[in-house]
JSON list of C-alpha atoms and ligand atoms in Angstrom, two decimals:
[
{"chain": "A", "resi": 138, "resn": "MET", "atom": "CA", "xyz": [25.45, 37.56, -3.68]},
{"chain": "A", "resi": 139, "resn": "SER", "atom": "CA", "xyz": [24.97, 38.15, -7.31]},
{"chain": "A", "resi": 140, "resn": "SER", "atom": "CA", "xyz": [22.05, 40.53, -8.49]},
{"chain": "A", "resi": 141, "resn": "THR", "atom": "CA", "xyz": [18.97, 39.55, -9.63]},
{"chain": "A", "resi": 142, "resn": "LEU", "atom": "CA", "xyz": [17.19, 39.18, -12.57]},
{"chain": "A", "resi": 143, "resn": "ASP", "atom": "CA", "xyz": [13.57, 39.41, -13.08]},
{"chain": "A", "resi": 144, "resn": "ALA", "atom": "CA", "xyz": [12.03, 36.78, -15.60]},
{"chain": "A", "resi": 145, "resn": "THR", "atom": "CA", "xyz": [8.45, 38.92, -16.22]},
{"chain": "A", "resi": 146, "resn": "GLY", "atom": "CA", "xyz": [7.75, 38.50, -19.83]},
{"chain": "A", "resi": 147, "resn": "GLY", "atom": "CA", "xyz": [10.31, 35.54, -20.35]},
{"chain": "A", "resi": 148, "resn": "LEU", "atom": "CA", "xyz": [13.50, 33.64, -20.33]},
{"chain": "A", "resi": 149, "resn": "LEU", "atom": "CA", "xyz": [14.62, 31.26, -22.16]},
{"chain": "A", "resi": 150, "resn": "VAL", "atom": "CA", "xyz": [17.51, 28.89, -20.48]},
{"chain": "A", "resi": 151, "resn": "ILE", "atom": "CA", "xyz": [19.99, 26.89, -22.72]},
{"chain": "A", "resi": 152, "resn": "ALA", "atom": "CA", "xyz": [23.15, 24.80, -22.30]},
{"chain": "A", "resi": 153, "resn": "ASP", "atom": "CA", "xyz": [25.62, 22.58, -23.30]},
{"chain": "A", "resi": 154, "resn": "LEU", "atom": "CA", "xyz": [25.98, 23.22, -26.69]},
{"chain": "A", "resi": 155, "resn": "HIS", "atom": "CA", "xyz": [29.49, 23.02, -26.82]},
{"chain": "A", "resi": 156, "resn": "LEU", "atom": "CA", "xyz": [29.66, 23.97, -30.45]},
{"chain": "A", "resi": 157, "resn": "ASP", "atom": "CA", "xyz": [32.87, 23.24, -31.61]},
{"chain": "A", "resi": 158, "resn": "LEU", "atom": "CA", "xyz": [34.08, 26.07, -33.13]},
{"chain": "A", "resi": 159, "resn": "SER", "atom": "CA", "xyz": [37.31, 24.98, -35.05]},
{"chain": "A", "resi": 160, "resn": "GLN", "atom": "CA", "xyz": [35.20, 23.48, -37.63]},
{"chain": "A", "resi": 161, "resn": "ALA", "atom": "CA", "xyz": [33.67, 26.91, -39.84]},
{"chain": "A", "resi": 162, "resn": "ARG", "atom": "CA", "xyz": [30.10, 26.16, -39.55]},
{"chain": "A", "resi": 163, "resn": "GLY", "atom": "CA", "xyz": [30.41, 24.54, -36.47]},
{"chain": "A", "resi": 164, "resn": "ALA", "atom": "CA", "xyz": [27.76, 27.11, -35.31]},
{"chain": "A", "resi": 165, "resn": "ASP", "atom": "CA", "xyz": [25.42, 27.59, -37.83]},
{"chain": "A", "resi": 166, "resn": "GLU", "atom": "CA", "xyz": [22.37, 25.23, -36.50]},
{"chain": "A", "resi": 167, "resn": "PHE", "atom": "CA", "xyz": [22.66, 27.10, -33.60]},
{"chain": "A", "resi": 168, "resn": "VAL", "atom": "CA", "xyz": [23.39, 30.55, -34.80]},
{"chain": "A", "resi": 169, "resn": "ALA", "atom": "CA", "xyz": [19.46, 29.22, -37.48]},
{"chain": "A", "resi": 170, "resn": "TRP", "atom": "CA", "xyz": [18.14, 28.83, -34.80]},
{"chain": "A", "resi": 171, "resn": "CYS", "atom": "CA", "xyz": [19.07, 32.03, -32.91]},
{"chain": "A", "resi": 172, "resn": "ASP", "atom": "CA", "xyz": [17.71, 33.82, -35.92]},
{"chain": "A", "resi": 173, "resn": "ALA", "atom": "CA", "xyz": [14.70, 32.19, -36.10]},
{"chain": "A", "resi": 174, "resn": "LEU", "atom": "CA", "xyz": [14.11, 33.04, -32.51]},
{"chain": "A", "resi": 175, "resn": "ARG", "atom": "CA", "xyz": [11.21, 34.60, -31.43]},
{"chain": "A", "resi": 176, "resn": "PRO", "atom": "CA", "xyz": [10.54, 37.88, -29.56]},
{"chain": "A", "resi": 177, "resn": "VAL", "atom": "CA", "xyz": [12.53, 36.99, -26.14]},
{"chain": "A", "resi": 178, "resn": "ARG", "atom": "CA", "xyz": [13.56, 39.55, -22.79]},
{"chain": "A", "resi": 179, "resn": "HIS", "atom": "CA", "xyz": [16.73, 36.52, -21.90]},
{"chain": "A", "resi": 180, "resn": "LEU", "atom": "CA", "xyz": [18.72, 34.47, -23.82]},
{"chain": "A", "resi": 181, "resn": "VAL", "atom": "CA", "xyz": [20.56, 32.25, -20.67]},
{"chain": "A", "resi": 182, "resn": "VAL", "atom": "CA", "xyz": [23.47, 29.83, -21.45]},
{"chain": "A", "resi": 183, "resn": "LEU", "atom": "CA", "xyz": [24.21, 27.91, -18.77]},
{"chain": "A", "resi": 184, "resn": "GLY", "atom": "CA", "xyz": [27.11, 26.76, -19.02]},
{"chain": "A", "resi": 185, "resn": "ASP", "atom": "CA", "xyz": [29.60, 25.27, -21.82]},
{"chain": "A", "resi": 186, "resn": "LEU", "atom": "CA", "xyz": [28.25, 27.53, -25.23]},
{"chain": "A", "resi": 187, "resn": "VAL", "atom": "CA", "xyz": [31.33, 26.62, -27.39]},
{"chain": "A", "resi": 188, "resn": "ASP", "atom": "CA", "xyz": [33.87, 23.21, -26.33]},
{"chain": "A", "resi": 189, "resn": "ALA", "atom": "CA", "xyz": [36.91, 24.92, -25.61]},
{"chain": "A", "resi": 190, "resn": "TRP", "atom": "CA", "xyz": [37.47, 28.59, -25.02]},
{"chain": "A", "resi": 191, "resn": "VAL", "atom": "CA", "xyz": [41.61, 29.74, -24.03]},
{"chain": "A", "resi": 192, "resn": "GLY", "atom": "CA", "xyz": [40.52, 33.22, -25.08]},
{"chain": "A", "resi": 193, "resn": "PRO", "atom": "CA", "xyz": [39.57, 36.34, -27.55]},
{"chain": "A", "resi": 194, "resn": "ALA", "atom": "CA", "xyz": [42.23, 34.99, -29.73]},
{"chain": "A", "resi": 195, "resn": "HIS", "atom": "CA", "xyz": [39.42, 32.40, -30.96]},
{"chain": "A", "resi": 196, "resn": "ALA", "atom": "CA", "xyz": [36.91, 35.24, -31.85]},
{"chain": "A", "resi": 197, "resn": "GLN", "atom": "CA", "xyz": [39.13, 35.14, -34.83]},
{"chain": "A", "resi": 198, "resn": "LEU", "atom": "CA", "xyz": [38.01, 31.48, -35.52]},
{"chain": "A", "resi": 199, "resn": "PRO", "atom": "CA", "xyz": [34.69, 32.19, -38.69]},
{"chain": "A", "resi": 200, "resn": "ALA", "atom": "CA", "xyz": [32.89, 30.34, -36.34]},
{"chain": "A", "resi": 201, "resn": "ALA", "atom": "CA", "xyz": [33.39, 32.76, -33.69]},
{"chain": "A", "resi": 202, "resn": "GLN", "atom": "CA", "xyz": [31.94, 35.77, -36.00]},
{"chain": "A", "resi": 203, "resn": "GLN", "atom": "CA", "xyz": [29.22, 34.19, -36.73]},
{"chain": "A", "resi": 204, "resn": "LEU", "atom": "CA", "xyz": [28.02, 33.21, -33.44]},
{"chain": "A", "resi": 205, "resn": "LEU", "atom": "CA", "xyz": [29.09, 36.61, -31.89]},
{"chain": "A", "resi": 206, "resn": "SER", "atom": "CA", "xyz": [27.14, 38.34, -34.60]},
{"chain": "A", "resi": 207, "resn": "ALA", "atom": "CA", "xyz": [24.02, 36.31, -34.02]},
{"chain": "A", "resi": 208, "resn": "PHE", "atom": "CA", "xyz": [24.36, 37.68, -30.07]},
{"chain": "A", "resi": 209, "resn": "THR", "atom": "CA", "xyz": [24.55, 40.92, -31.46]},
{"chain": "A", "resi": 210, "resn": "ARG", "atom": "CA", "xyz": [21.39, 41.18, -33.71]},
{"chain": "A", "resi": 211, "resn": "LEU", "atom": "CA", "xyz": [19.06, 38.75, -30.90]},
{"chain": "A", "resi": 212, "resn": "GLY", "atom": "CA", "xyz": [20.36, 42.38, -28.98]},
{"chain": "A", "resi": 213, "resn": "ALA", "atom": "CA", "xyz": [19.01, 44.41, -31.86]},
{"chain": "A", "resi": 214, "resn": "ARG", "atom": "CA", "xyz": [15.63, 42.73, -31.62]},
{"chain": "A", "resi": 215, "resn": "GLY", "atom": "CA", "xyz": [15.69, 43.08, -28.11]},
{"chain": "A", "resi": 216, "resn": "THR", "atom": "CA", "xyz": [17.28, 40.30, -26.74]},
{"chain": "A", "resi": 217, "resn": "ARG", "atom": "CA", "xyz": [19.93, 40.39, -23.69]},
{"chain": "A", "resi": 218, "resn": "VAL", "atom": "CA", "xyz": [22.17, 37.38, -24.13]},
{"chain": "A", "resi": 219, "resn": "HIS", "atom": "CA", "xyz": [23.20, 35.88, -20.64]},
{"chain": "A", "resi": 220, "resn": "LEU", "atom": "CA", "xyz": [26.24, 33.22, -19.95]},
{"chain": "A", "resi": 221, "resn": "VAL", "atom": "CA", "xyz": [26.68, 31.25, -16.81]},
{"chain": "A", "resi": 222, "resn": "HIS", "atom": "CA", "xyz": [30.67, 29.61, -17.30]},
{"chain": "A", "resi": 223, "resn": "GLY", "atom": "CA", "xyz": [30.80, 26.28, -17.69]},
{"chain": "A", "resi": 224, "resn": "ASN", "atom": "CA", "xyz": [33.81, 24.11, -17.77]},
{"chain": "A", "resi": 225, "resn": "ARG", "atom": "CA", "xyz": [34.33, 24.73, -21.14]},
{"chain": "A", "resi": 226, "resn": "ASP", "atom": "CA", "xyz": [33.72, 29.10, -21.43]},
{"chain": "A", "resi": 227, "resn": "PHE", "atom": "CA", "xyz": [35.12, 30.49, -18.08]},
{"chain": "A", "resi": 228, "resn": "LEU", "atom": "CA", "xyz": [38.10, 32.13, -20.55]},
{"chain": "A", "resi": 229, "resn": "LEU", "atom": "CA", "xyz": [35.06, 34.28, -21.61]},
{"chain": "A", "resi": 230, "resn": "ASP", "atom": "CA", "xyz": [35.65, 37.05, -19.66]},
{"chain": "A", "resi": 231, "resn": "GLU", "atom": "CA", "xyz": [33.60, 39.70, -18.76]},
{"chain": "A", "resi": 232, "resn": "ALA", "atom": "CA", "xyz": [34.65, 43.26, -20.83]},
{"chain": "A", "resi": 233, "resn": "PHE", "atom": "CA", "xyz": [34.51, 40.88, -24.53]},
{"chain": "A", "resi": 234, "resn": "GLY", "atom": "CA", "xyz": [31.02, 39.42, -23.97]},
{"chain": "A", "resi": 235, "resn": "ALA", "atom": "CA", "xyz": [30.04, 42.91, -23.38]},
{"chain": "A", "resi": 236, "resn": "GLN", "atom": "CA", "xyz": [31.28, 43.58, -26.60]},
{"chain": "A", "resi": 237, "resn": "HIS", "atom": "CA", "xyz": [29.24, 41.10, -27.88]},
{"chain": "A", "resi": 238, "resn": "ASN", "atom": "CA", "xyz": [25.80, 41.91, -26.32]},
{"chain": "A", "resi": 239, "resn": "LEU", "atom": "CA", "xyz": [26.91, 38.66, -23.85]},
{"chain": "A", "resi": 240, "resn": "LEU", "atom": "CA", "xyz": [26.48, 39.57, -20.14]},
{"chain": "A", "resi": 241, "resn": "VAL", "atom": "CA", "xyz": [28.91, 36.99, -18.45]},
{"chain": "A", "resi": 242, "resn": "HIS", "atom": "CA", "xyz": [28.09, 35.59, -15.73]},
{"chain": "A", "resi": 243, "resn": "PRO", "atom": "CA", "xyz": [31.11, 33.20, -13.69]},
{"chain": "A", "resi": 244, "resn": "GLU", "atom": "CA", "xyz": [29.39, 32.00, -10.86]},
{"chain": "A", "resi": 245, "resn": "GLN", "atom": "CA", "xyz": [25.40, 32.24, -10.71]},
{"chain": "A", "resi": 246, "resn": "LEU", "atom": "CA", "xyz": [23.05, 34.00, -12.35]},
{"chain": "A", "resi": 247, "resn": "VAL", "atom": "CA", "xyz": [19.66, 33.96, -10.29]},
{"chain": "A", "resi": 248, "resn": "VAL", "atom": "CA", "xyz": [16.49, 34.80, -11.29]},
{"chain": "A", "resi": 249, "resn": "GLN", "atom": "CA", "xyz": [13.09, 36.05, -9.70]},
{"chain": "A", "resi": 250, "resn": "CYS", "atom": "CA", "xyz": [10.43, 34.18, -11.10]},
{"chain": "A", "resi": 251, "resn": "GLY", "atom": "CA", "xyz": [7.16, 35.34, -9.41]},
{"chain": "A", "resi": 252, "resn": "ALA", "atom": "CA", "xyz": [7.19, 34.43, -5.68]},
{"chain": "A", "resi": 253, "resn": "ASN", "atom": "CA", "xyz": [10.70, 31.93, -6.26]},
{"chain": "A", "resi": 254, "resn": "ARG", "atom": "CA", "xyz": [13.41, 32.61, -6.40]},
{"chain": "A", "resi": 255, "resn": "VAL", "atom": "CA", "xyz": [15.30, 30.44, -9.53]},
{"chain": "A", "resi": 256, "resn": "LEU", "atom": "CA", "xyz": [19.27, 29.29, -9.05]},
{"chain": "A", "resi": 257, "resn": "LEU", "atom": "CA", "xyz": [21.01, 28.81, -12.34]},
{"chain": "A", "resi": 258, "resn": "VAL", "atom": "CA", "xyz": [24.13, 27.45, -12.39]},
{"chain": "A", "resi": 259, "resn": "HIS", "atom": "CA", "xyz": [25.93, 25.26, -14.69]},
{"chain": "A", "resi": 260, "resn": "GLY", "atom": "CA", "xyz": [26.62, 21.89, -12.55]},
{"chain": "A", "resi": 261, "resn": "ASP", "atom": "CA", "xyz": [30.39, 21.35, -12.28]},
{"chain": "A", "resi": 262, "resn": "LEU", "atom": "CA", "xyz": [31.52, 23.01, -9.43]},
{"chain": "A", "resi": 263, "resn": "GLU", "atom": "CA", "xyz": [28.76, 20.38, -7.27]},
{"chain": "A", "resi": 264, "resn": "CYS", "atom": "CA", "xyz": [30.56, 17.70, -8.44]},
{"chain": "A", "resi": 265, "resn": "THR", "atom": "CA", "xyz": [31.91, 18.14, -5.02]},
{"chain": "A", "resi": 266, "resn": "ARG", "atom": "CA", "xyz": [33.20, 13.98, -4.24]},
{"chain": "A", "resi": 267, "resn": "ASP", "atom": "CA", "xyz": [35.84, 14.64, -7.54]},
{"chain": "A", "resi": 268, "resn": "HIS", "atom": "CA", "xyz": [38.91, 16.55, -5.69]},
{"chain": "A", "resi": 269, "resn": "GLY", "atom": "CA", "xyz": [40.69, 16.41, -8.13]},
{"chain": "A", "resi": 270, "resn": "TYR", "atom": "CA", "xyz": [38.71, 18.61, -11.30]},
{"chain": "A", "resi": 271, "resn": "GLN", "atom": "CA", "xyz": [37.92, 21.60, -8.73]},
{"chain": "A", "resi": 272, "resn": "ARG", "atom": "CA", "xyz": [41.39, 21.20, -7.63]},
{"chain": "A", "resi": 273, "resn": "LEU", "atom": "CA", "xyz": [42.24, 21.76, -11.72]},
{"chain": "A", "resi": 274, "resn": "ARG", "atom": "CA", "xyz": [39.58, 24.34, -11.80]},
{"chain": "A", "resi": 275, "resn": "ARG", "atom": "CA", "xyz": [40.64, 26.40, -9.07]},
{"chain": "A", "resi": 276, "resn": "VAL", "atom": "CA", "xyz": [43.99, 26.82, -10.89]},
{"chain": "A", "resi": 277, "resn": "VAL", "atom": "CA", "xyz": [42.83, 26.96, -14.69]},
{"chain": "A", "resi": 278, "resn": "ARG", "atom": "CA", "xyz": [40.03, 30.34, -12.99]},
{"chain": "A", "resi": 279, "resn": "SER", "atom": "CA", "xyz": [42.74, 31.98, -11.07]},
{"chain": "A", "resi": 280, "resn": "ARG", "atom": "CA", "xyz": [43.63, 35.51, -12.20]},
{"chain": "A", "resi": 281, "resn": "PRO", "atom": "CA", "xyz": [46.84, 34.80, -13.52]},
{"chain": "A", "resi": 282, "resn": "VAL", "atom": "CA", "xyz": [45.66, 32.10, -16.38]},
{"chain": "A", "resi": 283, "resn": "ARG", "atom": "CA", "xyz": [42.51, 34.16, -16.96]},
{"chain": "A", "resi": 284, "resn": "GLY", "atom": "CA", "xyz": [44.97, 36.98, -17.98]},
{"chain": "A", "resi": 285, "resn": "LEU", "atom": "CA", "xyz": [48.17, 34.82, -20.38]},
{"chain": "A", "resi": 286, "resn": "ALA", "atom": "CA", "xyz": [44.66, 33.46, -21.79]},
{"chain": "A", "resi": 287, "resn": "ARG", "atom": "CA", "xyz": [43.98, 36.89, -22.41]},
{"chain": "A", "resi": 288, "resn": "VAL", "atom": "CA", "xyz": [47.39, 37.49, -24.40]},
{"chain": "A", "resi": 289, "resn": "LEU", "atom": "CA", "xyz": [47.77, 34.45, -25.85]},
{"chain": "A", "resi": 290, "resn": "PRO", "atom": "CA", "xyz": [47.98, 34.59, -29.67]},
{"chain": "A", "resi": 291, "resn": "LEU", "atom": "CA", "xyz": [45.35, 31.53, -31.34]},
{"chain": "A", "resi": 292, "resn": "TRP", "atom": "CA", "xyz": [48.15, 29.60, -32.77]},
{"chain": "A", "resi": 293, "resn": "ILE", "atom": "CA", "xyz": [48.66, 28.85, -29.18]},
{"chain": "A", "resi": 294, "resn": "ALA", "atom": "CA", "xyz": [45.56, 29.10, -28.05]},
{"chain": "A", "resi": 295, "resn": "LEU", "atom": "CA", "xyz": [43.94, 25.71, -30.40]},
{"chain": "A", "resi": 296, "resn": "PRO", "atom": "CA", "xyz": [47.16, 23.80, -29.19]},
{"chain": "A", "resi": 297, "resn": "VAL", "atom": "CA", "xyz": [46.60, 24.59, -25.86]},
{"chain": "A", "resi": 298, "resn": "ALA", "atom": "CA", "xyz": [42.15, 24.02, -25.73]},
{"chain": "A", "resi": 299, "resn": "ARG", "atom": "CA", "xyz": [42.67, 20.73, -27.63]},
{"chain": "A", "resi": 300, "resn": "ARG", "atom": "CA", "xyz": [45.05, 19.68, -25.27]},
{"chain": "A", "resi": 301, "resn": "LEU", "atom": "CA", "xyz": [42.64, 20.44, -22.62]},
{"chain": "A", "resi": 302, "resn": "ARG", "atom": "CA", "xyz": [39.63, 19.56, -23.96]},
{"chain": "A", "resi": 303, "resn": "ARG", "atom": "CA", "xyz": [41.62, 15.44, -24.60]},
{"chain": "A", "resi": 304, "resn": "ALA", "atom": "CA", "xyz": [43.07, 15.90, -20.72]},
{"chain": "A", "resi": 305, "resn": "SER", "atom": "CA", "xyz": [39.21, 16.38, -19.82]},
{"chain": "A", "resi": 306, "resn": "VAL", "atom": "CA", "xyz": [37.71, 14.02, -21.71]},
{"chain": "A", "resi": 307, "resn": "GLN", "atom": "CA", "xyz": [40.08, 11.64, -20.32]},
{"chain": "A", "resi": 308, "resn": "ALA", "atom": "CA", "xyz": [40.01, 12.11, -17.39]},
{"chain": "A", "resi": 309, "resn": "ILE", "atom": "CA", "xyz": [36.53, 11.04, -16.57]},
{"chain": "A", "resi": 310, "resn": "ALA", "atom": "CA", "xyz": [36.27, 8.25, -18.96]},
{"chain": "A", "resi": 311, "resn": "ALA", "atom": "CA", "xyz": [39.13, 7.14, -15.77]},
{"chain": "A", "resi": 312, "resn": "LYS", "atom": "CA", "xyz": [36.35, 7.99, -12.88]},
{"chain": "A", "resi": 313, "resn": "LEU", "atom": "CA", "xyz": [33.26, 6.76, -11.03]},
{"chain": "A", "resi": 314, "resn": "PRO", "atom": "CA", "xyz": [30.11, 7.74, -12.28]},
{"chain": "A", "resi": 315, "resn": "GLU", "atom": "CA", "xyz": [29.54, 8.58, -8.61]},
{"chain": "A", "resi": 316, "resn": "ASP", "atom": "CA", "xyz": [32.53, 10.36, -8.10]},
{"chain": "A", "resi": 317, "resn": "LYS", "atom": "CA", "xyz": [32.18, 12.16, -11.51]},
{"chain": "A", "resi": 318, "resn": "SER", "atom": "CA", "xyz": [28.31, 13.54, -10.63]},
{"chain": "A", "resi": 319, "resn": "ILE", "atom": "CA", "xyz": [26.83, 16.55, -8.88]},
{"chain": "A", "resi": 320, "resn": "GLN", "atom": "CA", "xyz": [26.13, 16.13, -5.72]},
{"chain": "A", "resi": 321, "resn": "PRO", "atom": "CA", "xyz": [22.19, 17.14, -4.18]},
{"chain": "A", "resi": 322, "resn": "ALA", "atom": "CA", "xyz": [23.63, 17.66, -1.13]},
{"chain": "A", "resi": 323, "resn": "ALA", "atom": "CA", "xyz": [26.39, 20.42, -3.14]},
{"chain": "A", "resi": 324, "resn": "ILE", "atom": "CA", "xyz": [22.56, 21.57, -4.65]},
{"chain": "A", "resi": 325, "resn": "VAL", "atom": "CA", "xyz": [20.91, 22.10, -1.78]},
{"chain": "A", "resi": 326, "resn": "SER", "atom": "CA", "xyz": [23.37, 24.25, 0.31]},
{"chain": "A", "resi": 327, "resn": "ARG", "atom": "CA", "xyz": [24.13, 26.26, -3.02]},
{"chain": "A", "resi": 328, "resn": "ALA", "atom": "CA", "xyz": [20.24, 26.54, -3.15]},
{"chain": "A", "resi": 329, "resn": "GLN", "atom": "CA", "xyz": [20.44, 27.53, 0.33]},
{"chain": "A", "resi": 330, "resn": "VAL", "atom": "CA", "xyz": [22.87, 29.96, 0.13]},
{"chain": "A", "resi": 331, "resn": "HIS", "atom": "CA", "xyz": [21.37, 31.91, -2.61]},
{"chain": "A", "resi": 332, "resn": "ALA", "atom": "CA", "xyz": [17.73, 31.67, -0.88]},
{"chain": "A", "resi": 333, "resn": "ALA", "atom": "CA", "xyz": [16.48, 29.68, -4.47]},
{"chain": "A", "resi": 334, "resn": "GLN", "atom": "CA", "xyz": [13.71, 27.29, -4.07]},
{"chain": "A", "resi": 335, "resn": "VAL", "atom": "CA", "xyz": [14.36, 26.02, -7.72]},
{"chain": "A", "resi": 336, "resn": "VAL", "atom": "CA", "xyz": [17.65, 24.78, -9.28]},
{"chain": "A", "resi": 337, "resn": "VAL", "atom": "CA", "xyz": [19.15, 24.93, -12.55]},
{"chain": "A", "resi": 338, "resn": "CYS", "atom": "CA", "xyz": [21.90, 22.81, -14.14]},
{"chain": "A", "resi": 339, "resn": "GLY", "atom": "CA", "xyz": [23.68, 21.67, -17.35]},
{"chain": "A", "resi": 340, "resn": "HIS", "atom": "CA", "xyz": [26.77, 19.96, -17.25]},
{"chain": "A", "resi": 341, "resn": "ALA", "atom": "CA", "xyz": [25.66, 16.42, -16.92]},
{"chain": "A", "resi": 342, "resn": "HIS", "atom": "CA", "xyz": [23.74, 16.52, -20.26]},
{"chain": "A", "resi": 343, "resn": "ALA", "atom": "CA", "xyz": [21.21, 14.48, -18.97]},
{"chain": "A", "resi": 344, "resn": "PHE", "atom": "CA", "xyz": [17.24, 15.33, -17.85]},
{"chain": "A", "resi": 345, "resn": "ARG", "atom": "CA", "xyz": [16.27, 15.38, -14.42]},
{"chain": "A", "resi": 346, "resn": "ASP", "atom": "CA", "xyz": [13.61, 17.20, -12.36]},
{"chain": "A", "resi": 347, "resn": "GLU", "atom": "CA", "xyz": [12.69, 15.99, -9.51]},
{"chain": "A", "resi": 348, "resn": "LEU", "atom": "CA", "xyz": [12.47, 17.28, -5.13]},
{"chain": "A", "resi": 349, "resn": "LEU", "atom": "CA", "xyz": [14.69, 17.42, -2.79]},
{"chain": "A", "resi": 350, "resn": "THR", "atom": "CA", "xyz": [14.44, 17.59, 0.53]},
{"chain": "A", "resi": 351, "resn": "THR", "atom": "CA", "xyz": [16.91, 20.28, 2.70]},
{"chain": "A", "resi": 352, "resn": "ALA", "atom": "CA", "xyz": [18.18, 19.76, 6.62]},
{"chain": "A", "resi": 353, "resn": "ALA", "atom": "CA", "xyz": [16.05, 21.45, 8.84]},
{"chain": "A", "resi": 354, "resn": "PRO", "atom": "CA", "xyz": [17.44, 23.61, 11.96]},
{"chain": "A", "resi": 355, "resn": "THR", "atom": "CA", "xyz": [15.84, 21.25, 14.92]},
{"chain": "A", "resi": 356, "resn": "GLY", "atom": "CA", "xyz": [11.84, 22.04, 15.35]},
{"chain": "A", "resi": 357, "resn": "GLN", "atom": "CA", "xyz": [12.03, 23.28, 11.75]},
{"chain": "A", "resi": 358, "resn": "PRO", "atom": "CA", "xyz": [9.75, 22.12, 8.52]},
{"chain": "A", "resi": 359, "resn": "ALA", "atom": "CA", "xyz": [11.75, 20.45, 6.26]},
{"chain": "A", "resi": 360, "resn": "GLU", "atom": "CA", "xyz": [12.13, 22.48, 3.18]},
{"chain": "A", "resi": 361, "resn": "THR", "atom": "CA", "xyz": [12.00, 20.99, -0.55]},
{"chain": "A", "resi": 362, "resn": "VAL", "atom": "CA", "xyz": [14.07, 22.28, -3.90]},
{"chain": "A", "resi": 363, "resn": "ARG", "atom": "CA", "xyz": [13.59, 21.01, -7.36]},
{"chain": "A", "resi": 364, "resn": "TRP", "atom": "CA", "xyz": [16.48, 20.79, -9.26]},
{"chain": "A", "resi": 365, "resn": "ILE", "atom": "CA", "xyz": [16.69, 20.41, -13.17]},
{"chain": "A", "resi": 366, "resn": "VAL", "atom": "CA", "xyz": [19.26, 19.46, -15.24]},
{"chain": "A", "resi": 367, "resn": "LEU", "atom": "CA", "xyz": [18.43, 20.65, -18.57]},
{"chain": "A", "resi": 368, "resn": "ASP", "atom": "CA", "xyz": [19.93, 18.17, -21.34]},
{"chain": "A", "resi": 369, "resn": "ALA", "atom": "CA", "xyz": [22.07, 18.84, -23.44]},
{"chain": "A", "resi": 370, "resn": "TRP", "atom": "CA", "xyz": [21.50, 21.05, -26.85]},
{"chain": "A", "resi": 371, "resn": "GLY", "atom": "CA", "xyz": [19.60, 18.82, -29.34]},
{"chain": "A", "resi": 372, "resn": "GLY", "atom": "CA", "xyz": [17.93, 16.96, -26.36]},
{"chain": "A", "resi": 373, "resn": "ALA", "atom": "CA", "xyz": [14.53, 16.14, -25.51]},
{"chain": "A", "resi": 374, "resn": "ARG", "atom": "CA", "xyz": [13.67, 18.32, -22.72]},
{"chain": "A", "resi": 375, "resn": "ALA", "atom": "CA", "xyz": [16.65, 21.14, -22.96]},
{"chain": "A", "resi": 376, "resn": "VAL", "atom": "CA", "xyz": [15.29, 25.29, -23.23]},
{"chain": "A", "resi": 377, "resn": "LEU", "atom": "CA", "xyz": [13.28, 25.63, -20.18]},
{"chain": "A", "resi": 378, "resn": "TRP", "atom": "CA", "xyz": [10.97, 28.44, -20.33]},
{"chain": "A", "resi": 379, "resn": "LEU", "atom": "CA", "xyz": [10.59, 30.72, -16.82]},
{"chain": "A", "resi": 380, "resn": "ASP", "atom": "CA", "xyz": [8.20, 33.60, -16.36]},
{"chain": "A", "resi": 381, "resn": "GLU", "atom": "CA", "xyz": [6.60, 34.82, -13.61]},
{"chain": "A", "resi": 382, "resn": "HIS", "atom": "CA", "xyz": [3.89, 32.57, -13.85]},
{"chain": "A", "resi": 383, "resn": "GLY", "atom": "CA", "xyz": [6.72, 29.79, -12.77]},
{"chain": "A", "resi": 384, "resn": "VAL", "atom": "CA", "xyz": [9.26, 27.38, -14.04]},
{"chain": "A", "resi": 385, "resn": "ALA", "atom": "CA", "xyz": [7.83, 25.04, -17.97]},
{"chain": "A", "resi": 386, "resn": "VAL", "atom": "CA", "xyz": [9.97, 22.71, -19.81]},
{"chain": "A", "resi": 387, "resn": "ALA", "atom": "CA", "xyz": [10.20, 23.50, -23.30]},
{"chain": "B", "resi": 629, "resn": "MN", "atom": "MN1", "xyz": [30.19, 20.91, -18.16]}
]
């Protein structure tokens, strides 16, 4: 089980920014938001910070430099930035992130929020009916692929990123909505693994806040899991605030 972060003092969660670093100004708006952020102990990006990230070569892009220096400035003001990997930024590795005040969590982050344990995941792993995607997910996150990504020069990394993005858009367009969506049963079982009462994810880009019922062992009352999906960045309900008192959609 992963380490647990204490939400006392406050923690902000956002997801699915999909920043386009190939545009020189692709990070400007978010950088301005970071610079204007009131002091908070933790800022968690719940995956898909950028639209594509193939490896450290991406950091050479001007927009990436802007983004990473915004994280460093946040660090100087006492805000720790976290990234839970999404399906677009999983090649942004821990050692690289650590140089820029970006603490990378490849699978999930568990937050202690008063009496509740809140599980933060991107949500793509819970699209359990999309077998093709889950196979691809295992391959692209394998050690050889991650090793290769670390050494790719930018002139190879950029076309690779474009092709991956195009393939992903086409694959998604070809699938039925129910086959590519996050499965509530998978959310419930992930919550149980981490003894969490609340699961927050992104990925679907559409806000929801509902109670899921867990299958209880015989003779025991069923428990519920609160499942929150954040809007993509820029949406009406895209920022979540957690502290020792609970969870609030900002
Ligand atoms: Mn995603």
